[in-house]
C-alpha positions as a LaTeX table, in Angstrom:
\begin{tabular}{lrrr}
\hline
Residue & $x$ (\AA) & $y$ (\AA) & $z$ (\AA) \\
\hline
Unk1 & $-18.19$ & 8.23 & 22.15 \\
Unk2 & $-14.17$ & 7.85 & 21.94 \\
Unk3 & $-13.35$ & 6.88 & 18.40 \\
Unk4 & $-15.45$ & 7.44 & 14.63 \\
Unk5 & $-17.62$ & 4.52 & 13.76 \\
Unk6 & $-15.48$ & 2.43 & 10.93 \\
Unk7 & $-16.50$ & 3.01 & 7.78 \\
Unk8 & $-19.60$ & 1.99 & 5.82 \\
Unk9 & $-21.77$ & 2.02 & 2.69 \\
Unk10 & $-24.52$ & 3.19 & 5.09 \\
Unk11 & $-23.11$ & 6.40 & 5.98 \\
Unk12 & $-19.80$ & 8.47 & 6.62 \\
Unk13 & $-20.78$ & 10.36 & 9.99 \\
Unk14 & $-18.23$ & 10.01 & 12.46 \\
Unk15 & $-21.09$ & 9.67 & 15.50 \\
Unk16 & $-23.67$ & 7.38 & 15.53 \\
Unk17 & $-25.80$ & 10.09 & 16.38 \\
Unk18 & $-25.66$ & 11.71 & 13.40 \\
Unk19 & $-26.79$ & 8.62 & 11.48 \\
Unk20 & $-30.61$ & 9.26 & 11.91 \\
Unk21 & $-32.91$ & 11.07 & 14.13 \\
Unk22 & $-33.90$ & 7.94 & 15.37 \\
Unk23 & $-31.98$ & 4.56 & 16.49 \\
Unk24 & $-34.39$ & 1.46 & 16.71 \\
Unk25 & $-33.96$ & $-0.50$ & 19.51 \\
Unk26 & $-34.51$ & $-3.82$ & 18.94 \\
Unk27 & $-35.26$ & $-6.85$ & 21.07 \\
Unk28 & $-35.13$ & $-10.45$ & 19.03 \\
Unk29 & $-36.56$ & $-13.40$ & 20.01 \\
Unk30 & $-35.47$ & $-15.26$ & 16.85 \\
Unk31 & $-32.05$ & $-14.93$ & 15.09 \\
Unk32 & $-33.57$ & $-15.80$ & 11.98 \\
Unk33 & $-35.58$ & $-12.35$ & 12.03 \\
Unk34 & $-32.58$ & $-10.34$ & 12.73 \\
Unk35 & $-31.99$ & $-9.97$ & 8.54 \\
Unk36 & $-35.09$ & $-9.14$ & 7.21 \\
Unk37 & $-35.74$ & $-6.64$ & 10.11 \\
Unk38 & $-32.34$ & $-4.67$ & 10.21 \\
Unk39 & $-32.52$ & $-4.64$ & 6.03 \\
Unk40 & $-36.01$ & $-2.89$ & 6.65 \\
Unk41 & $-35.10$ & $-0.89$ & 9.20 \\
Unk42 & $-32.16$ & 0.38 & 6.81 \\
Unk43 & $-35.06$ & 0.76 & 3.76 \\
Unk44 & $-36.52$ & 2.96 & 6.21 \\
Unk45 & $-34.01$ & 5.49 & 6.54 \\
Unk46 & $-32.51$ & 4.57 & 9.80 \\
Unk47 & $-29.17$ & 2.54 & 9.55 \\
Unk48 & $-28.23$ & 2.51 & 13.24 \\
Unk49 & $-29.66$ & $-0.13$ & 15.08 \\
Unk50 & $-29.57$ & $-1.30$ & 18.29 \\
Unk51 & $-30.31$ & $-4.56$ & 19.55 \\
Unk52 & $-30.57$ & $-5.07$ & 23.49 \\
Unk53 & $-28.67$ & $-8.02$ & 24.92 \\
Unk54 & $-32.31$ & $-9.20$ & 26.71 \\
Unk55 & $-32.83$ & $-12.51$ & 24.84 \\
Unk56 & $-30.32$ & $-15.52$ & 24.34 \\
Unk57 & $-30.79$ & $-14.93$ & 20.37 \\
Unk58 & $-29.09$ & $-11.53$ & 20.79 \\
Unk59 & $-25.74$ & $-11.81$ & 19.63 \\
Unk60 & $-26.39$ & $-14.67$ & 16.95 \\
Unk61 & $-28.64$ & $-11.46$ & 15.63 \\
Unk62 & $-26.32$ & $-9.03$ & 16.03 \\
Unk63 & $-23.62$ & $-11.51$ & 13.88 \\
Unk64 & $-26.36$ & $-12.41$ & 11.34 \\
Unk65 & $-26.87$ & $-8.38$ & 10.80 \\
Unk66 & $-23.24$ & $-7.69$ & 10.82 \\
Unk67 & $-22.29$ & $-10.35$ & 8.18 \\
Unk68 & $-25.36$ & $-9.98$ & 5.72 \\
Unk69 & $-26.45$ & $-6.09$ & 5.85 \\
Unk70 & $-23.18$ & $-4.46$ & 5.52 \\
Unk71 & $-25.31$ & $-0.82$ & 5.27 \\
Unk72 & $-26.35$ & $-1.48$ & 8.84 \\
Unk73 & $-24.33$ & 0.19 & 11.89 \\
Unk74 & $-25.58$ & $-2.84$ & 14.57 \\
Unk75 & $-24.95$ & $-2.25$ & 17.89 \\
Unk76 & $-25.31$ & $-3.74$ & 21.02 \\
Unk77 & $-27.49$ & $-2.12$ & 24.30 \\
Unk78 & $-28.21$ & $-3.17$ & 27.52 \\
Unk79 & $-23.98$ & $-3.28$ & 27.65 \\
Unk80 & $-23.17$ & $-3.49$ & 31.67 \\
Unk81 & $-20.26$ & $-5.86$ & 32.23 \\
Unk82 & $-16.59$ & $-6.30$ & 30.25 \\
Unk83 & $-17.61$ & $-9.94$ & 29.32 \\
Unk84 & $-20.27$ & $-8.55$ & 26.82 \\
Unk85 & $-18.21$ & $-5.58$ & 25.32 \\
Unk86 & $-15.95$ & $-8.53$ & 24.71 \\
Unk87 & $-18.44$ & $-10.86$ & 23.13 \\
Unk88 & $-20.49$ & $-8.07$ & 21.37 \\
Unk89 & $-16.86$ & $-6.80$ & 19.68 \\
Unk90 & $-16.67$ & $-10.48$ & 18.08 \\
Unk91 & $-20.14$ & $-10.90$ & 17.15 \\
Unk92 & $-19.49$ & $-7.46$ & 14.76 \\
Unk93 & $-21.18$ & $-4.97$ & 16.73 \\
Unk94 & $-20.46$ & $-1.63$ & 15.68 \\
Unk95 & $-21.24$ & 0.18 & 19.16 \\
Unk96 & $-21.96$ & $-0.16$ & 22.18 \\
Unk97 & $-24.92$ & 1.26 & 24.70 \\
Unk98 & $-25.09$ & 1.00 & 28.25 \\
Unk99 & $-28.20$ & 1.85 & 30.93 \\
Unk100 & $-25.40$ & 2.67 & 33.05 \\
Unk101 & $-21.86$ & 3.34 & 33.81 \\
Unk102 & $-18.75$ & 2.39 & 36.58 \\
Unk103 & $-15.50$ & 2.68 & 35.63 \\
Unk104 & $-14.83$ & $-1.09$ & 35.09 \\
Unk105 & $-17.38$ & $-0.79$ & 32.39 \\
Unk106 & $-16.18$ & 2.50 & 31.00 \\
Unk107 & $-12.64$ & 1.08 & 31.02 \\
Unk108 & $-13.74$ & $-2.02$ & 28.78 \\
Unk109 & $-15.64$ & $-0.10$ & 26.68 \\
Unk110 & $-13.07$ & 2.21 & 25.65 \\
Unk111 & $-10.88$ & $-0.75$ & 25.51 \\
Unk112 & $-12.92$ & $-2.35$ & 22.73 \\
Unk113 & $-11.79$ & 0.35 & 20.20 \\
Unk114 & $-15.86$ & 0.36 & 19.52 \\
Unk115 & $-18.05$ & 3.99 & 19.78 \\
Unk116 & $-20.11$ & 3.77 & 23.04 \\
Unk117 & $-22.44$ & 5.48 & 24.41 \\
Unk118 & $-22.32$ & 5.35 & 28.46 \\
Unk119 & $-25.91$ & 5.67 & 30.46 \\
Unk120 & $-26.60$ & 8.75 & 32.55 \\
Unk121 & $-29.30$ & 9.97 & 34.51 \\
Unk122 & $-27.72$ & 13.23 & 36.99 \\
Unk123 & $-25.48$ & 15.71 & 36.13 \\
Unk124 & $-23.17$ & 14.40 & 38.25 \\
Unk125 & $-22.69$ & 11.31 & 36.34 \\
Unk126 & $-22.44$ & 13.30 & 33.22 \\
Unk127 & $-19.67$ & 15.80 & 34.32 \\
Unk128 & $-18.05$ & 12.60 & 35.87 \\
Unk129 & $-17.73$ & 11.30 & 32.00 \\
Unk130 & $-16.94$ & 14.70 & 30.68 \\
Unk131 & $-13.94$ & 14.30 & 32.86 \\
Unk132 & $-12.85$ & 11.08 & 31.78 \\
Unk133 & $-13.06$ & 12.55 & 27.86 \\
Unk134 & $-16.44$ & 11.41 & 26.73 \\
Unk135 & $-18.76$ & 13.38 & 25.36 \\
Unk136 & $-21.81$ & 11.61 & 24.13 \\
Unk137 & $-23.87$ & 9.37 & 26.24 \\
Unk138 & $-27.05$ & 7.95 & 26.98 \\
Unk139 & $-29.81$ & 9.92 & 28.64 \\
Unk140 & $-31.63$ & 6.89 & 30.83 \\
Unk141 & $-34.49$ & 6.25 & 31.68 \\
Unk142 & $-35.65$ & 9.65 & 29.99 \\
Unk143 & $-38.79$ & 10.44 & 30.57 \\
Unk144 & $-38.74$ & 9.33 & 34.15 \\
Unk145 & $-35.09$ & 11.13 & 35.17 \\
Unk146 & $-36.67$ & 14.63 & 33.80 \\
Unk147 & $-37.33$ & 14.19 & 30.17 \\
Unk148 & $-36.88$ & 17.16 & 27.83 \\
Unk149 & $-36.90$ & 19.93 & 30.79 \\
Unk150 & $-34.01$ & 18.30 & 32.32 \\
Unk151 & $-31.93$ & 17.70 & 29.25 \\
Unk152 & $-32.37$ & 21.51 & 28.36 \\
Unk153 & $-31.46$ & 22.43 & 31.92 \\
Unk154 & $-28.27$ & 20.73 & 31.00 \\
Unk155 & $-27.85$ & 22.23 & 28.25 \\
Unk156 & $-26.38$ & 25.72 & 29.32 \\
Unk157 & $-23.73$ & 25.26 & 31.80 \\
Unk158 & $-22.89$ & 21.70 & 30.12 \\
Unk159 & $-23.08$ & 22.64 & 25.94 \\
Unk160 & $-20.33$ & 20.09 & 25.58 \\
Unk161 & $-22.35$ & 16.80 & 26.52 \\
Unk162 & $-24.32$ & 15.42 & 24.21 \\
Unk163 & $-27.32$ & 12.41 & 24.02 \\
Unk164 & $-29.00$ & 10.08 & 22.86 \\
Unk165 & $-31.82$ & 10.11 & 25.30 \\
Unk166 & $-33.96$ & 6.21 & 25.68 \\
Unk167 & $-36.96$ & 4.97 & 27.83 \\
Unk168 & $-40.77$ & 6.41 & 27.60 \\
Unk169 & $-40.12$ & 8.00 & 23.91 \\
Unk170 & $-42.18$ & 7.48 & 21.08 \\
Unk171 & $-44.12$ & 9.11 & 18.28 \\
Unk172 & $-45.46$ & 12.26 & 20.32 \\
Unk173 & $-42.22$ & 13.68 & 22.44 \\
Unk174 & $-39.96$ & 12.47 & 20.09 \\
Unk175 & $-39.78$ & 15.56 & 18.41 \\
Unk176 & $-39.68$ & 17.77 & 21.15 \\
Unk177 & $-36.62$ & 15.77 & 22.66 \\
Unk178 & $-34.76$ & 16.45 & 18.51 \\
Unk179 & $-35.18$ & 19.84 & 18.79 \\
Unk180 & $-33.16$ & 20.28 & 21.87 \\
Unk181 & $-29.64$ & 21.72 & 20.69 \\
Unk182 & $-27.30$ & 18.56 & 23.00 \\
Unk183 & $-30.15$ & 15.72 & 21.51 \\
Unk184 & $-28.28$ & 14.31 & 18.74 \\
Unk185 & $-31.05$ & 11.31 & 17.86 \\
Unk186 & $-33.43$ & 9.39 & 19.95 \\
Unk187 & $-34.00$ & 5.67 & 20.92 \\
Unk188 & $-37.35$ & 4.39 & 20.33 \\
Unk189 & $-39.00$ & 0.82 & 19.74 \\
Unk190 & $-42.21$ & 2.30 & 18.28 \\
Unk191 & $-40.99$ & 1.30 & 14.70 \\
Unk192 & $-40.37$ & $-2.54$ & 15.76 \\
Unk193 & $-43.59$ & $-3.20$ & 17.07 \\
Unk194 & $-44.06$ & $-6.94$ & 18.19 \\
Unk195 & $-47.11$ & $-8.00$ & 16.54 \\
Unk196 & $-45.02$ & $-6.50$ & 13.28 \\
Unk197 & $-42.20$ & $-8.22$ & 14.10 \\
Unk198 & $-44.26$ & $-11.84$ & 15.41 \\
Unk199 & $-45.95$ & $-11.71$ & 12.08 \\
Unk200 & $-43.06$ & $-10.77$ & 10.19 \\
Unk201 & $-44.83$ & $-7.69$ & 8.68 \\
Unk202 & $-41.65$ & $-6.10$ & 7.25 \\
Unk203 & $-43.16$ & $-3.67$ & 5.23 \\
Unk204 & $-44.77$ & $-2.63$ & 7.95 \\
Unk205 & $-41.94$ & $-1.87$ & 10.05 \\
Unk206 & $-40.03$ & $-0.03$ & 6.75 \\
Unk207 & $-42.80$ & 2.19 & 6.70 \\
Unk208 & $-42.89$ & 3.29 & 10.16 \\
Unk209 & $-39.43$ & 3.52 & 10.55 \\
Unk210 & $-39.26$ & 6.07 & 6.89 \\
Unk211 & $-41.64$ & 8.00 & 8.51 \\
Unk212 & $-39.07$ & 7.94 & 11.66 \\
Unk213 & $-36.64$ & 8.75 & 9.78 \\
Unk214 & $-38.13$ & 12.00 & 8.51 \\
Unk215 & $-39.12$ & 13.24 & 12.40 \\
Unk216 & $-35.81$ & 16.22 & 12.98 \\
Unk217 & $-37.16$ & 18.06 & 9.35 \\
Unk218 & $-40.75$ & 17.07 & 9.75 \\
Unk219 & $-41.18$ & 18.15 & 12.92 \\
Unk220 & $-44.48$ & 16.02 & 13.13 \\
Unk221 & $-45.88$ & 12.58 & 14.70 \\
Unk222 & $-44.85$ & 9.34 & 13.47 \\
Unk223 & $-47.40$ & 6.20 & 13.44 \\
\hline
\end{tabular}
């Protein structure tokens, strides 16, 4: 991540991994959801959300979010070409995830002014980013490139990378990836589930994302 997220009512870290020990991410079907789930999500205790660009109502949901539920930092995953760093910087997205990085990608990215976290899965890729200045990244798909043995392998001769490892985490390992000393949150969708979302069970989803939100002190399972 190149530059501090701008400022907001929802919190003054300077990383969006410091926001929460947890980021949602979010797939929406229907724009008209995107409100009611981010403001639960925030209710929750965990302001940084990211929805994926895998449906056509994405970006009308990340520019619904942005406009009405100012204490949400919305961001946009599933990033991988210049044209949607462009069109996710003028919905209002906040930051930026990618599965993956080149350096066309990278270059737009960093371009956009936005925070962004780049995709890796080797250590090559990783000291390839430390070299072009960024620091914090995606760690994708987790739990089938190594999981938490491989991020703590990294974590000795590489201290200065840090992640926001995604794919195959939920409730159970999620707290064994936060107590790794280069994890600074997680991505999950465990707290979005769809028959929650279909059935527009908010409350639902605002408790399972407080109990989220809790995981880093807790130490324990959330369901």
């Amino acid at each position: 991540m190149t530059s501090p997220l701008p400022s907001s009512s929802a919190a003054s870290a300077a990383s969006v991994l410091d926001l929460a020990p947890v980021v949602p991410v979010v797939v929406v079907e229907d724009a008209a959801d995107a409100v009611p789930l981010a403001r639960a999500l925030v209710a929750g205790g965990l302001p940084a959300i990211e929805v994926t660009l895998r449906t056509p109502a994405a970006l009308d949901a990340i520019r619904e979010i942005s406009g009405s539920v100012p204490e949400a930092v919305v961001g946009a995953g599933t990033v991988i070409t210049p044209d949607q760093v462009t069109a996710c910087g003028e919905a209002g997205a906040r930051f930026l995830v990618s599965p993956g990085w080149t350096d066309a990608l990278l270059t737009a990215m960093r371009a956009s002014g936005l925070p962004f976290l780049p995709g890796v899965s080797t250590t090559s890729e990783v000291v390839a980013l430390l070299e072009r200045g960024v620091r914090e990244m995606k760690f994708f798909p987790a739990q089938a490139a190594g999981g938490t043995a491989y991020l703590r392998s990294l974590a000795g001769p590489l201290p200065q990378a840090r992640f926001c490892p995604t794919g195959g985490i939920g409730p159970d390992n999620a707290p064994e990836y936060l107590s790794l000393p280069n994890v600074g949150c997680v991505g999950g969708s465990w707290m979005v589930p769809a028959d929650a979302v279909a059935a527009r069970d908010w409350s639902r989803v605002e408790a399972l994302a407080r109990t989220a939100s809790l995981l880093r002190t807790a130490g324990g399972t959330c369901r």
